[in-house]
PDB file of C-alpha atoms in Angstrom:
ATOM      1  CA  UNK A   1      64.499   4.799   4.241  1.00 42.00           C
ATOM      2  CA  UNK A   2      64.157   8.740   3.143  1.00 50.00           C
ATOM      3  CA  UNK A   3      63.073   7.175   0.103  1.00 52.00           C
ATOM      4  CA  UNK A   4      60.173   5.135   1.532  1.00 50.00           C
ATOM      5  CA  UNK A   5      59.085   8.187   3.410  1.00 59.00           C
ATOM      6  CA  UNK A   6      58.923  10.304   0.292  1.00 61.00           C
ATOM      7  CA  UNK A   7      56.521   7.470  -1.414  1.00 54.00           C
ATOM      8  CA  UNK A   8      54.696   7.509   1.594  1.00 61.00           C
ATOM      9  CA  UNK A   9      54.026  11.262   1.551  1.00 69.00           C
ATOM     10  CA  UNK A  10      52.641  11.157  -2.020  1.00 69.00           C
ATOM     11  CA  UNK A  11      50.613   8.237  -1.592  1.00 79.00           C
ATOM     12  CA  UNK A  12      49.110   9.380   1.443  1.00 82.00           C
ATOM     13  CA  UNK A  13      46.582  11.719  -0.338  1.00 84.00           C
ATOM     14  CA  UNK A  14      45.628   8.944  -2.424  1.00 84.00           C
ATOM     15  CA  UNK A  15      45.355   6.657   0.212  1.00 88.00           C
ATOM     16  CA  UNK A  16      43.026   8.794   2.069  1.00 91.00           C
ATOM     17  CA  UNK A  17      40.660   9.379  -0.874  1.00 91.00           C
ATOM     18  CA  UNK A  18      40.546   5.763  -1.512  1.00 93.00           C
ATOM     19  CA  UNK A  19      39.669   4.755   1.927  1.00 96.00           C
ATOM     20  CA  UNK A  20      36.955   7.442   2.262  1.00 96.00           C
ATOM     21  CA  UNK A  21      35.351   6.022  -1.035  1.00 96.00           C
ATOM     22  CA  UNK A  22      35.402   2.562   0.032  1.00 98.00           C
ATOM     23  CA  UNK A  23      32.307   1.184   1.942  1.00 98.00           C
ATOM     24  CA  UNK A  24      32.306   0.369   5.427  1.00 98.00           C
ATOM     25  CA  UNK A  25      32.671  -3.076   5.168  1.00 98.00           C
ATOM     26  CA  UNK A  26      36.083  -2.354   3.255  1.00 98.00           C
ATOM     27  CA  UNK A  27      36.842   0.336   5.774  1.00 98.00           C
ATOM     28  CA  UNK A  28      36.438  -2.338   8.635  1.00 98.00           C
ATOM     29  CA  UNK A  29      38.969  -4.657   6.587  1.00 98.00           C
ATOM     30  CA  UNK A  30      41.456  -1.983   6.459  1.00 98.00           C
ATOM     31  CA  UNK A  31      41.096  -0.747  10.008  1.00 98.00           C
ATOM     32  CA  UNK A  32      41.805  -4.254  10.852  1.00 98.00           C
ATOM     33  CA  UNK A  33      45.072  -4.493   9.381  1.00 98.00           C
ATOM     34  CA  UNK A  34      45.902  -1.051  10.858  1.00 97.00           C
ATOM     35  CA  UNK A  35      45.316  -1.573  14.339  1.00 97.00           C
ATOM     36  CA  UNK A  36      46.951  -5.476  14.636  1.00 97.00           C
ATOM     37  CA  UNK A  37      49.653  -5.289  11.891  1.00 96.00           C
ATOM     38  CA  UNK A  38      52.373  -3.172  13.136  1.00 94.00           C
ATOM     39  CA  UNK A  39      53.964  -2.299   9.856  1.00 93.00           C
ATOM     40  CA  UNK A  40      50.842  -2.446   7.746  1.00 95.00           C
ATOM     41  CA  UNK A  41      50.647   1.552   6.980  1.00 90.00           C
ATOM     42  CA  UNK A  42      54.468   1.611   6.257  1.00 88.00           C
ATOM     43  CA  UNK A  43      54.626  -1.334   4.106  1.00 90.00           C
ATOM     44  CA  UNK A  44      51.471  -2.847   2.945  1.00 93.00           C
ATOM     45  CA  UNK A  45      48.641  -0.446   2.920  1.00 94.00           C
ATOM     46  CA  UNK A  46      48.906   1.027  -0.391  1.00 93.00           C
ATOM     47  CA  UNK A  47      49.137  -2.436  -2.120  1.00 94.00           C
ATOM     48  CA  UNK A  48      46.251  -3.737  -0.187  1.00 96.00           C
ATOM     49  CA  UNK A  49      44.206  -0.512  -0.308  1.00 95.00           C
ATOM     50  CA  UNK A  50      44.731  -0.338  -4.374  1.00 95.00           C
ATOM     51  CA  UNK A  51      43.425  -4.036  -4.677  1.00 97.00           C
ATOM     52  CA  UNK A  52      40.544  -3.658  -2.422  1.00 97.00           C
ATOM     53  CA  UNK A  53      39.634  -0.395  -4.237  1.00 97.00           C
ATOM     54  CA  UNK A  54      39.603  -2.228  -7.461  1.00 97.00           C
ATOM     55  CA  UNK A  55      37.320  -4.738  -5.842  1.00 98.00           C
ATOM     56  CA  UNK A  56      34.775  -2.168  -5.135  1.00 97.00           C
ATOM     57  CA  UNK A  57      34.874  -0.970  -8.430  1.00 97.00           C
ATOM     58  CA  UNK A  58      34.592  -4.676  -9.903  1.00 98.00           C
ATOM     59  CA  UNK A  59      31.317  -5.276  -7.452  1.00 98.00           C
ATOM     60  CA  UNK A  60      29.895  -2.221  -8.639  1.00 97.00           C
ATOM     61  CA  UNK A  61      30.317  -2.842 -12.185  1.00 96.00           C
ATOM     62  CA  UNK A  62      29.386  -6.473 -12.307  1.00 97.00           C
ATOM     63  CA  UNK A  63      26.396  -6.446  -9.956  1.00 94.00           C
ATOM     64  CA  UNK A  64      23.927  -9.108 -10.830  1.00 95.00           C
ATOM     65  CA  UNK A  65      21.225 -11.065  -9.092  1.00 93.00           C
ATOM     66  CA  UNK A  66      23.019 -14.424  -8.479  1.00 95.00           C
ATOM     67  CA  UNK A  67      26.683 -15.582  -8.217  1.00 96.00           C
ATOM     68  CA  UNK A  68      26.365 -17.477 -11.732  1.00 96.00           C
ATOM     69  CA  UNK A  69      25.471 -13.930 -13.298  1.00 97.00           C
ATOM     70  CA  UNK A  70      28.020 -11.922 -11.218  1.00 97.00           C
ATOM     71  CA  UNK A  71      30.988 -14.403 -12.040  1.00 96.00           C
ATOM     72  CA  UNK A  72      30.164 -14.114 -15.799  1.00 97.00           C
ATOM     73  CA  UNK A  73      29.721 -10.405 -15.679  1.00 98.00           C
ATOM     74  CA  UNK A  74      33.302 -10.298 -14.037  1.00 97.00           C
ATOM     75  CA  UNK A  75      34.801 -12.601 -16.615  1.00 96.00           C
ATOM     76  CA  UNK A  76      33.602  -9.898 -19.468  1.00 97.00           C
ATOM     77  CA  UNK A  77      34.595  -6.955 -17.608  1.00 97.00           C
ATOM     78  CA  UNK A  78      37.469  -5.181 -19.392  1.00 96.00           C
ATOM     79  CA  UNK A  79      39.540  -4.571 -16.224  1.00 95.00           C
ATOM     80  CA  UNK A  80      42.584  -3.749 -18.059  1.00 94.00           C
ATOM     81  CA  UNK A  81      40.684  -0.959 -19.937  1.00 95.00           C
ATOM     82  CA  UNK A  82      39.081   0.230 -17.041  1.00 95.00           C
ATOM     83  CA  UNK A  83      42.377   0.605 -15.015  1.00 95.00           C
ATOM     84  CA  UNK A  84      43.573   2.471 -18.131  1.00 94.00           C
ATOM     85  CA  UNK A  85      41.329   4.826 -17.942  1.00 95.00           C
ATOM     86  CA  UNK A  86      40.953   5.518 -13.855  1.00 92.00           C
ATOM     87  CA  UNK A  87      41.742   8.578 -12.081  1.00 86.00           C
ATOM     88  CA  UNK A  88      44.215   6.621  -9.383  1.00 86.00           C
ATOM     89  CA  UNK A  89      45.157   3.247 -11.625  1.00 89.00           C
ATOM     90  CA  UNK A  90      46.189   4.793 -14.701  1.00 89.00           C
ATOM     91  CA  UNK A  91      49.036   6.304 -12.731  1.00 85.00           C
ATOM     92  CA  UNK A  92      50.263   3.244 -11.112  1.00 86.00           C
ATOM     93  CA  UNK A  93      51.367  -0.242 -11.798  1.00 88.00           C
ATOM     94  CA  UNK A  94      48.946  -2.658 -10.827  1.00 92.00           C
ATOM     95  CA  UNK A  95      50.365  -6.448 -10.170  1.00 94.00           C
ATOM     96  CA  UNK A  96      48.388  -9.377 -11.807  1.00 95.00           C
ATOM     97  CA  UNK A  97      48.122 -10.426  -8.231  1.00 96.00           C
ATOM     98  CA  UNK A  98      46.393  -7.484  -7.223  1.00 96.00           C
ATOM     99  CA  UNK A  99      43.958  -7.397 -10.091  1.00 96.00           C
ATOM    100  CA  UNK A 100      43.513 -11.328  -9.427  1.00 96.00           C
ATOM    101  CA  UNK A 101      42.884 -10.590  -5.589  1.00 97.00           C
ATOM    102  CA  UNK A 102      40.492  -7.884  -6.404  1.00 97.00           C
ATOM    103  CA  UNK A 103      38.218 -10.050  -8.361  1.00 97.00           C
ATOM    104  CA  UNK A 104      38.023 -12.561  -5.344  1.00 97.00           C
ATOM    105  CA  UNK A 105      37.337  -9.646  -3.041  1.00 98.00           C
ATOM    106  CA  UNK A 106      34.718  -8.589  -5.544  1.00 98.00           C
ATOM    107  CA  UNK A 107      32.996 -11.588  -5.201  1.00 97.00           C
ATOM    108  CA  UNK A 108      33.185 -12.020  -1.305  1.00 97.00           C
ATOM    109  CA  UNK A 109      31.635  -8.400  -1.547  1.00 98.00           C
ATOM    110  CA  UNK A 110      28.822  -9.984  -3.449  1.00 98.00           C
ATOM    111  CA  UNK A 111      28.274 -13.267  -1.279  1.00 97.00           C
ATOM    112  CA  UNK A 112      28.239 -10.501   1.631  1.00 98.00           C
ATOM    113  CA  UNK A 113      25.405  -8.221   0.105  1.00 97.00           C
ATOM    114  CA  UNK A 114      23.033 -10.883  -1.523  1.00 95.00           C
ATOM    115  CA  UNK A 115      23.848 -13.953   0.098  1.00 93.00           C
ATOM    116  CA  UNK A 116      24.107 -12.888   3.687  1.00 95.00           C
ATOM    117  CA  UNK A 117      22.127  -9.774   2.910  1.00 96.00           C
ATOM    118  CA  UNK A 118      24.491  -7.626   4.763  1.00 98.00           C
ATOM    119  CA  UNK A 119      24.356  -3.771   4.157  1.00 98.00           C
ATOM    120  CA  UNK A 120      28.133  -3.629   3.289  1.00 98.00           C
ATOM    121  CA  UNK A 121      27.799   0.281   3.045  1.00 98.00           C
ATOM    122  CA  UNK A 122      26.961   0.120   7.081  1.00 97.00           C
ATOM    123  CA  UNK A 123      27.659  -3.479   8.415  1.00 97.00           C
ATOM    124  CA  UNK A 124      26.303  -4.512  12.031  1.00 96.00           C
ATOM    125  CA  UNK A 125      29.635  -5.327  14.402  1.00 93.00           C
ATOM    126  CA  UNK A 126      27.937  -9.123  14.826  1.00 92.00           C
ATOM    127  CA  UNK A 127      28.087  -9.470  11.123  1.00 96.00           C
ATOM    128  CA  UNK A 128      31.631  -8.821  10.573  1.00 97.00           C
ATOM    129  CA  UNK A 129      32.411 -12.264  12.095  1.00 95.00           C
ATOM    130  CA  UNK A 130      30.730 -13.834   9.375  1.00 95.00           C
ATOM    131  CA  UNK A 131      31.938 -11.608   6.662  1.00 97.00           C
ATOM    132  CA  UNK A 132      33.697 -13.643   3.685  1.00 97.00           C
ATOM    133  CA  UNK A 133      35.211 -10.268   2.933  1.00 98.00           C
ATOM    134  CA  UNK A 134      36.599  -9.835   6.470  1.00 98.00           C
ATOM    135  CA  UNK A 135      37.838 -13.605   6.487  1.00 97.00           C
ATOM    136  CA  UNK A 136      39.663 -13.083   2.845  1.00 96.00           C
ATOM    137  CA  UNK A 137      43.425 -13.100   3.541  1.00 96.00           C
ATOM    138  CA  UNK A 138      45.516 -10.173   2.632  1.00 97.00           C
ATOM    139  CA  UNK A 139      46.631  -9.066  -0.893  1.00 96.00           C
ATOM    140  CA  UNK A 140      50.001 -10.095  -0.516  1.00 96.00           C
ATOM    141  CA  UNK A 141      49.301 -13.510   1.139  1.00 93.00           C
ATOM    142  CA  UNK A 142      50.035 -15.456  -1.757  1.00 90.00           C
ATOM    143  CA  UNK A 143      53.774 -14.042  -1.634  1.00 90.00           C
ATOM    144  CA  UNK A 144      54.208 -14.268   1.918  1.00 92.00           C
ATOM    145  CA  UNK A 145      52.471 -15.287   5.046  1.00 93.00           C
ATOM    146  CA  UNK A 146      49.283 -13.348   5.597  1.00 95.00           C
ATOM    147  CA  UNK A 147      48.686 -10.668   8.097  1.00 95.00           C
ATOM    148  CA  UNK A 148      46.446 -11.232  11.099  1.00 95.00           C
ATOM    149  CA  UNK A 149      46.236 -14.833  10.410  1.00 94.00           C
ATOM    150  CA  UNK A 150      44.177 -16.878  11.510  1.00 94.00           C
ATOM    151  CA  UNK A 151      41.593 -14.072  10.719  1.00 95.00           C
ATOM    152  CA  UNK A 152      38.619 -15.326  12.883  1.00 96.00           C
ATOM    153  CA  UNK A 153      40.303 -14.627  16.133  1.00 96.00           C
ATOM    154  CA  UNK A 154      41.424 -10.977  14.834  1.00 97.00           C
ATOM    155  CA  UNK A 155      38.155 -10.256  13.803  1.00 97.00           C
ATOM    156  CA  UNK A 156      36.843 -11.030  17.307  1.00 97.00           C
ATOM    157  CA  UNK A 157      39.475  -8.659  18.889  1.00 97.00           C
ATOM    158  CA  UNK A 158      38.543  -6.041  16.271  1.00 97.00           C
ATOM    159  CA  UNK A 159      34.702  -6.091  16.814  1.00 96.00           C
ATOM    160  CA  UNK A 160      35.504  -6.381  20.848  1.00 96.00           C
ATOM    161  CA  UNK A 161      37.141  -2.426  20.380  1.00 94.00           C
ATOM    162  CA  UNK A 162      33.657  -0.981  19.425  1.00 90.00           C
ATOM    163  CA  UNK A 163      31.197  -3.161  21.692  1.00 84.00           C
TER     164      UNK A 163
END
């Protein structure tokens, strides 16, 4: 327990910095887990936030006019090289699962921004219910039961907290 507390303390500065640099849509995603999953911050937050932070980076590096071009850009983007040279990613061991999940979240961000014409930097609360990014399961869901599932109900409850 003491070791876990020490790890969390060391990660807190990176967690706060990553969270602050995310667009509001991704902050809402993290906040949903914080509000409705009691152990999220102590057990899952760093893993999820790191994957989501990478997703945001992929989204910005691979922007395109349509989903086909975006997918091609993601395929060509040297994520491994990017991770090795990044201020945060270079000091942690990202899993294959996190990287693949980040690609999925980046694609959902693209779809929300381009296809749904959502301002991902400042989405309306009403838009969160239809956001593909909000509906995606958490990064660890391929390895265990998903958090806050079924997601649509949790998104509705989350929105009610603000309106």
